[in-house]
Coordinates of C-alpha atoms in Angstrom, one line a residue:
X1 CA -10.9 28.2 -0.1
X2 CA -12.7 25.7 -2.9
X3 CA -15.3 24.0 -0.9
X4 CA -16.8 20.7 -1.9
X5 CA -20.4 19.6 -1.6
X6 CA -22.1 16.3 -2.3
X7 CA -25.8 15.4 -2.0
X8 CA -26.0 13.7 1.3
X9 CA -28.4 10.1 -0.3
X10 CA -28.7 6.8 1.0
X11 CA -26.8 4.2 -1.0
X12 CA -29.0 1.5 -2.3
X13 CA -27.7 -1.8 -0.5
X14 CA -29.9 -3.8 -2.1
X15 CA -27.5 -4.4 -5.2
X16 CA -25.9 -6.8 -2.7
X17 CA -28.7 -9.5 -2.4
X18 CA -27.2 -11.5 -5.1
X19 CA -26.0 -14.7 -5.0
X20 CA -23.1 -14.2 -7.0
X21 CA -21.7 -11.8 -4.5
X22 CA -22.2 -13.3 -1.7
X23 CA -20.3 -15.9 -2.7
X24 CA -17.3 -14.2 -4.4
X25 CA -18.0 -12.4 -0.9
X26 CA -17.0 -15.5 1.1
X27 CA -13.8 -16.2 -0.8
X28 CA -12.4 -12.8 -0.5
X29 CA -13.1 -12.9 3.5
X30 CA -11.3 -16.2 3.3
X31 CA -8.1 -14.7 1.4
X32 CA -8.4 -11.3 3.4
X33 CA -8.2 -12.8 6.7
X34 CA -5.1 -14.9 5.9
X35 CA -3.7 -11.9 3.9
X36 CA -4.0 -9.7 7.4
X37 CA -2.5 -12.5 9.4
X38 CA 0.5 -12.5 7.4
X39 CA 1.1 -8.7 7.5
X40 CA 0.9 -9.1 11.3
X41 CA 3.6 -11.8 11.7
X42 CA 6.2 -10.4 9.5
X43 CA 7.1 -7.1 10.6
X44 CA 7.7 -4.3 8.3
X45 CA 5.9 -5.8 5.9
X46 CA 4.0 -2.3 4.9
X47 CA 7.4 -1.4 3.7
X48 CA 7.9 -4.4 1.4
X49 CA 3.9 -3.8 0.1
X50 CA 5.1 0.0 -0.1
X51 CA 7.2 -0.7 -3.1
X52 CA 4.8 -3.3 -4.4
X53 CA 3.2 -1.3 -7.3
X54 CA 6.6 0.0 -8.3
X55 CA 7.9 -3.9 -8.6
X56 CA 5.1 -4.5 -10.8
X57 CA 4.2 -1.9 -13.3
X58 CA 4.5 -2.7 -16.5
X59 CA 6.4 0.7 -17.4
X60 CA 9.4 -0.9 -15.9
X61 CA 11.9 -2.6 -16.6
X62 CA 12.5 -5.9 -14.6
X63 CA 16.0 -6.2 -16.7
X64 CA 17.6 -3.1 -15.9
X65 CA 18.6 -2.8 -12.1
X66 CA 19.9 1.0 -12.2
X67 CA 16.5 2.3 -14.0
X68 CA 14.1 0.0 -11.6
X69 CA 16.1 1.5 -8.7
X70 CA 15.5 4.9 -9.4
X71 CA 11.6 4.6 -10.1
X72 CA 11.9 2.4 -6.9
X73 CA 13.2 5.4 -5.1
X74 CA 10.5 7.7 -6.3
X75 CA 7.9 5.5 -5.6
X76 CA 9.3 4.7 -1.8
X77 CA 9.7 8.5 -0.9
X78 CA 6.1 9.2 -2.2
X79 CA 4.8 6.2 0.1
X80 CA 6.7 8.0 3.0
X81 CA 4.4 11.1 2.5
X82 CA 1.7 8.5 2.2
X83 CA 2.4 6.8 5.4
X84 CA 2.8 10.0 7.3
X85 CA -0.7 11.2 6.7
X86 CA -1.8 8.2 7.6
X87 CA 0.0 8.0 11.0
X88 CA -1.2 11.2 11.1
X89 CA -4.8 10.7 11.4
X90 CA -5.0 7.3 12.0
X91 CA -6.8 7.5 15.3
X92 CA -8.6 11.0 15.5
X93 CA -12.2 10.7 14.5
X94 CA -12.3 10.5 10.7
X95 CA -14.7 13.4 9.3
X96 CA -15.1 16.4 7.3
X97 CA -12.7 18.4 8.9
X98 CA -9.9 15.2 8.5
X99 CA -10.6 14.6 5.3
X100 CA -10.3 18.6 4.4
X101 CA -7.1 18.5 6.2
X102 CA -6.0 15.5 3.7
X103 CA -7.2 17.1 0.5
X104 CA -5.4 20.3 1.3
X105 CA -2.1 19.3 1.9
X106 CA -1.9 16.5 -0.9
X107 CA -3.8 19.1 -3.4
X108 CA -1.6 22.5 -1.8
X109 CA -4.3 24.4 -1.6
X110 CA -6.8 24.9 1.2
X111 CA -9.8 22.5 0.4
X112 CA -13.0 22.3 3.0
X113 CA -15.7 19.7 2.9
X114 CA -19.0 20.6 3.8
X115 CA -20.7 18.4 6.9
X116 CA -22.7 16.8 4.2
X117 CA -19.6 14.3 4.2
X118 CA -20.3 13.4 7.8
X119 CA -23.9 12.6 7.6
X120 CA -22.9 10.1 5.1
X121 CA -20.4 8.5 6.7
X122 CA -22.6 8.6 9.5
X123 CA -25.3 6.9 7.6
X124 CA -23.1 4.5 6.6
X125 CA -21.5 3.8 10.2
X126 CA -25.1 2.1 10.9
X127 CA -25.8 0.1 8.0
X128 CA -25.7 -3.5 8.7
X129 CA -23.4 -4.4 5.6
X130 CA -20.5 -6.7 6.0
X131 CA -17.9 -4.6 6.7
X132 CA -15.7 -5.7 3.2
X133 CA -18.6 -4.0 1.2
X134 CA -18.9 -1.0 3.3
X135 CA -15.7 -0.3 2.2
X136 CA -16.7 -0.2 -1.6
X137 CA -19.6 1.8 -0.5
X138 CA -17.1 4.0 1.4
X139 CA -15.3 4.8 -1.8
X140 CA -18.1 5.6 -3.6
X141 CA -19.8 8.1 -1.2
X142 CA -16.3 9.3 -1.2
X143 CA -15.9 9.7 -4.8
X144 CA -18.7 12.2 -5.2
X145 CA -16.6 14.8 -3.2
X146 CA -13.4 14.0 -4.2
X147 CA -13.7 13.5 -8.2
X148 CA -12.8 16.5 -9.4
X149 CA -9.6 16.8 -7.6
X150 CA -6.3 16.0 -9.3
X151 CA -4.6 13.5 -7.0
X152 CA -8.1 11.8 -6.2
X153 CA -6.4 8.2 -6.1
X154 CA -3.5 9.4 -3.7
X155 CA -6.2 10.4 -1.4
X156 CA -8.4 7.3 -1.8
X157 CA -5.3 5.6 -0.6
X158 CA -5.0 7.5 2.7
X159 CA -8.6 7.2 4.0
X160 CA -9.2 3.9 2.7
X161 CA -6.8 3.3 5.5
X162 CA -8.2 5.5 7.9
X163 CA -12.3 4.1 7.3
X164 CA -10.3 0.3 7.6
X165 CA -9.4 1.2 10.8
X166 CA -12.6 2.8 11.7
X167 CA -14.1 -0.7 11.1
X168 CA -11.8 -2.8 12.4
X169 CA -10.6 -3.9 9.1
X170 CA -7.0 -2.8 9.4
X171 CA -4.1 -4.1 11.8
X172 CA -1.4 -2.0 9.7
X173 CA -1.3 0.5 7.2
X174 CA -1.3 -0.2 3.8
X175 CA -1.3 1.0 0.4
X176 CA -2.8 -1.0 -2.4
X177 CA -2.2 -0.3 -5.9
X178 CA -3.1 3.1 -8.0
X179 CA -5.9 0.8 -10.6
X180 CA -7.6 -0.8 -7.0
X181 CA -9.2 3.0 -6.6
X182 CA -9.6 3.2 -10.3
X183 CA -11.9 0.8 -11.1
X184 CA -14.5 2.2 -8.7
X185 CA -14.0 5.4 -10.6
X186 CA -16.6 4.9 -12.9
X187 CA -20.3 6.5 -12.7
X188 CA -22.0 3.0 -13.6
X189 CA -22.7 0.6 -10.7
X190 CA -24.1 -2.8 -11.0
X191 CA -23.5 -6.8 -9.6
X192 CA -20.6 -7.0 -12.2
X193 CA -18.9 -4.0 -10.5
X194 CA -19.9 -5.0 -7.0
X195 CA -17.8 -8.5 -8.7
X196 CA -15.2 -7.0 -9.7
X197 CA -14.1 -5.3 -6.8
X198 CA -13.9 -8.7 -4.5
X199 CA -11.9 -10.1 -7.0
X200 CA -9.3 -7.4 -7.5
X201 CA -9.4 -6.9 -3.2
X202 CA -8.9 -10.9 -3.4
X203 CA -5.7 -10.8 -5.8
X204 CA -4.1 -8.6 -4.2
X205 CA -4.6 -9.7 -0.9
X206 CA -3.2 -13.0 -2.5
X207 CA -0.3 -11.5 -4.5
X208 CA 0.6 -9.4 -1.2
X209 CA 1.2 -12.7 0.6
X210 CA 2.9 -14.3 -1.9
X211 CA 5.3 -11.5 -2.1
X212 CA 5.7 -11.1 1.5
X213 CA 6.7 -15.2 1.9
X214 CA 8.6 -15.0 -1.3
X215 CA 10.7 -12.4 -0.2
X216 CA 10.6 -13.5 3.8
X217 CA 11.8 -17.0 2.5
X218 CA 14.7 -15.9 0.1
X219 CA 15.7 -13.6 3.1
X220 CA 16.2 -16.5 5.9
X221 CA 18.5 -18.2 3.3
X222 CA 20.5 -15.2 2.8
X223 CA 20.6 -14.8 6.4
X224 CA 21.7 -18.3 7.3
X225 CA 24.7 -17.5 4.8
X226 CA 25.0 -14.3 6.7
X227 CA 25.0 -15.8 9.9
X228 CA 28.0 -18.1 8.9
X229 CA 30.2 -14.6 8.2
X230 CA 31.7 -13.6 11.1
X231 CA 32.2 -9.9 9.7
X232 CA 28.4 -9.9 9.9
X233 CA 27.1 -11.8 12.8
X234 CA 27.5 -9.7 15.4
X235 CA 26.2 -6.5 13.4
X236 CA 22.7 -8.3 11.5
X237 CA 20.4 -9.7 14.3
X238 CA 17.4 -10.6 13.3
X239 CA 15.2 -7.2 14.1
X240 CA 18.1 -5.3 12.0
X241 CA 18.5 -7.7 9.3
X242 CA 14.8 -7.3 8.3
X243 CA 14.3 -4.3 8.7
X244 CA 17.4 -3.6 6.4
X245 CA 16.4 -6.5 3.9
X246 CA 12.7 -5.5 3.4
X247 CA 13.1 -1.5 2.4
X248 CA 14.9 -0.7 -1.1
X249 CA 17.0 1.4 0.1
X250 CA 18.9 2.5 3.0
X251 CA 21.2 6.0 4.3
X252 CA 23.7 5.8 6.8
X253 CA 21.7 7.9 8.8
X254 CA 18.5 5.9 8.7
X255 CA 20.6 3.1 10.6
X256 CA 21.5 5.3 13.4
X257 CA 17.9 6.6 14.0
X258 CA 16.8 3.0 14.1
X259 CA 19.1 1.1 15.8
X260 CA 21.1 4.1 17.7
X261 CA 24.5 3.0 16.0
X262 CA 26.9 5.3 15.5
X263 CA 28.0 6.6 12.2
X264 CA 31.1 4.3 11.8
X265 CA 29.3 1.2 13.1
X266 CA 26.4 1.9 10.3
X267 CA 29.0 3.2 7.3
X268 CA 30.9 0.3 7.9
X269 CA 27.7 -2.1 7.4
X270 CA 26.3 -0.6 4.6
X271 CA 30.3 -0.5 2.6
X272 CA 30.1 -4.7 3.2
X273 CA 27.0 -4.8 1.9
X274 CA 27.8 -3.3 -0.8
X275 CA 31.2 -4.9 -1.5
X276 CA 29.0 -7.9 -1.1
X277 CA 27.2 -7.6 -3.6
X278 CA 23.9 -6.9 -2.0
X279 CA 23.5 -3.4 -2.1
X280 CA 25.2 -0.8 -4.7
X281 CA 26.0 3.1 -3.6
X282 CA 23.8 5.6 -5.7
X283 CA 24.6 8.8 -5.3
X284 CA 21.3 11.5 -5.3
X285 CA 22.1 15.0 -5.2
X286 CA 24.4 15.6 -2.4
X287 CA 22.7 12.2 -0.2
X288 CA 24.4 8.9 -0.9
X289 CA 22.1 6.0 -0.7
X290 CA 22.8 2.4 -0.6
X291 CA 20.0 0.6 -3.2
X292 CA 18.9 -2.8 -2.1
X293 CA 20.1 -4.7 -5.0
X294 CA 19.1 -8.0 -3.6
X295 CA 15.6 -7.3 -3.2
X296 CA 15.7 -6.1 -6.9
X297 CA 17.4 -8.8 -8.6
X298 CA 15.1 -11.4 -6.4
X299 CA 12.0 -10.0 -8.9
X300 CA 14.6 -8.8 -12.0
X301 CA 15.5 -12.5 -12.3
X302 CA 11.5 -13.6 -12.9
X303 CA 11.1 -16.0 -10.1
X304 CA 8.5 -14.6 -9.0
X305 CA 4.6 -14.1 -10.6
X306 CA 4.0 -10.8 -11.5
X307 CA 0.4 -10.2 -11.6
X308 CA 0.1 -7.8 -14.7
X309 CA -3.3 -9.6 -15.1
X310 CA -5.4 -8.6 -12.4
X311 CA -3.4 -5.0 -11.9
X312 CA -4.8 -4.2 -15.5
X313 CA -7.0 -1.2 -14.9
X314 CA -8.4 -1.7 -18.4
X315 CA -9.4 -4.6 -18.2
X316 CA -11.3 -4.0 -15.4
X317 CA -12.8 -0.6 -15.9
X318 CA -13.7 -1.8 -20.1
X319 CA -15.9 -4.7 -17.9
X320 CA -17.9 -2.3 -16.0
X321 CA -18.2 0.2 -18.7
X322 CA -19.4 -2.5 -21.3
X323 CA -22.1 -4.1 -18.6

């Protein structure tokens, strides 16, 4: 068993007496809150966030549907392993022995972290720091006892969570991009950091509702078309339809556990979709999937922003390092 042990030490809040940050501080509440309301009123919106990083990488390409589908895939079964730790934990008392738990299974090897962890966390529990910044101080007390490991960003993504909820931050789970973590990954810590931080949190808060109402828009349109086609009325209600419409892609199989179709009733969806035009059949192994082509093309055909800007983890991390 590898055991990991940090210096239990009070973080020094004073870096946060600045005016700068306080009022980058305001701004980000101001986007967070809205950014929070809209992943309450559109349901399944975690799932559309899920596949956000994949969208937007620049290692992909936005041209070629086929290749952008299969990294889409990869990306959407690793968020499933995400999201199931999450679930997991998501209301037992986060400590030590949760955050061991984590660390083992995503590392597959048995992991413990001392109690030093808790008085931390503890310590930080009872600071009286807007609850935004005890999140950055929450992945920085974290980061001494989880930098050495090899998937230390997939693990940031999972409690980052998990503390959100502990402070009341969080109405659903969700998984912010890989370079987020990365650019408090760093051993320097100054007002620029501190900066740098609200602004990323504030982007993507932003590009998260932007996407979400993008997508939620060009999806009513389809659906009124829908709606119009007899062969689909009676089959996409408007719980189904979204649900269907906002993952990238779909089995047979995963229609009958959500709706409790039967196999004919959901084959027989899924082949007019596809002869629609909307979805295409890809076949993995021996499991046949049906790859939401429509939510692909909608970002493939560039009417949207992609925000290769502010998901630049060098830009970000050369900042901190040069200051």
């Amino acid at each position: 068993m590898l055991k990991c042990i940090a210096m239990n030490r009070n973080f020094n809040i004073e870096i946060f007496d600045n005016i700068n940050i306080l009022k980058e501080l305001a701004k980000t509440w101001n986007v967070f809150l809205h950014f929070r309301i809209c992943c309450v009123s559109l349901k399944n919106s975690e799932y559309l966030l899920s596949i956000l990083s994949s969208i937007v990488n620049k290692n992909y390409s936005y041209k070629n549907v086929e290749a952008l589908s299969n990294n889409m895939i990869n990306e959407y079964n690793s968020k499933h392993a995400d999201f199931y730790l999450i679930n997991k934990y998501i209301n037992k008392n986060y400590d030590n022995k949760v955050l061991s738990e984590i660390v083992s299974s995503i590392e597959g090897k048995e992991v413990y972290i001392t109690e030093d962890y808790n008085k931390d966390i503890d310590y930080l529990d009872n600071l009286d720091l807007d609850p935004i910044l005890k999140l950055l101080v929450f992945q920085r007390i974290s980061y001494d006892y989880l930098k050495n490991y090899k998937n230390c960003i997939n693990i940031f993504k999972i409690i980052f969570n998990l503390y959100s909820k502990r402070i009341k931050l969080l109405d659903n789970p969700i998984l912010y991009p890989d370079a987020f973590f990365q650019i408090n990954m760093v051993d320097h810590f100054n007002h620029e950091s501190v900066i740098i931080y609200l602004k990323f949190l504030r982007d993507i808060c932003l590009y998260g509702m932007e996407t979400i109402n993008f997508v939620y828009d060009n999806l009513n349109i389809l659906k009124s078309k829908l709606d119009k086609d007899k062969k689909f009325k009676s089959i996409l209600k408007t719980k189904s339809f979204f649900i269907i419409f906002m993952t990238p892609y779909i089995k047979i199989v995963d229609l009958m556990e959500l709706f409790k179709w039967k196999r004919d009733k959901a084959a027989r969806l899924l082949l007019r979709l596809k002869n629609e035009g909307l979805f295409f059949e890809l076949k993995i192994k021996k499991e046949k999937l049906y790859i939401n082509k429509y939510l692909i093309d909608l970002f493939a055909k560039g009417k949207h922003n992609k925000p290769d800007d502010f998901l630049s983890k060098k830009t970000a991390t050369k900042k901190i390092k040069e200051s």
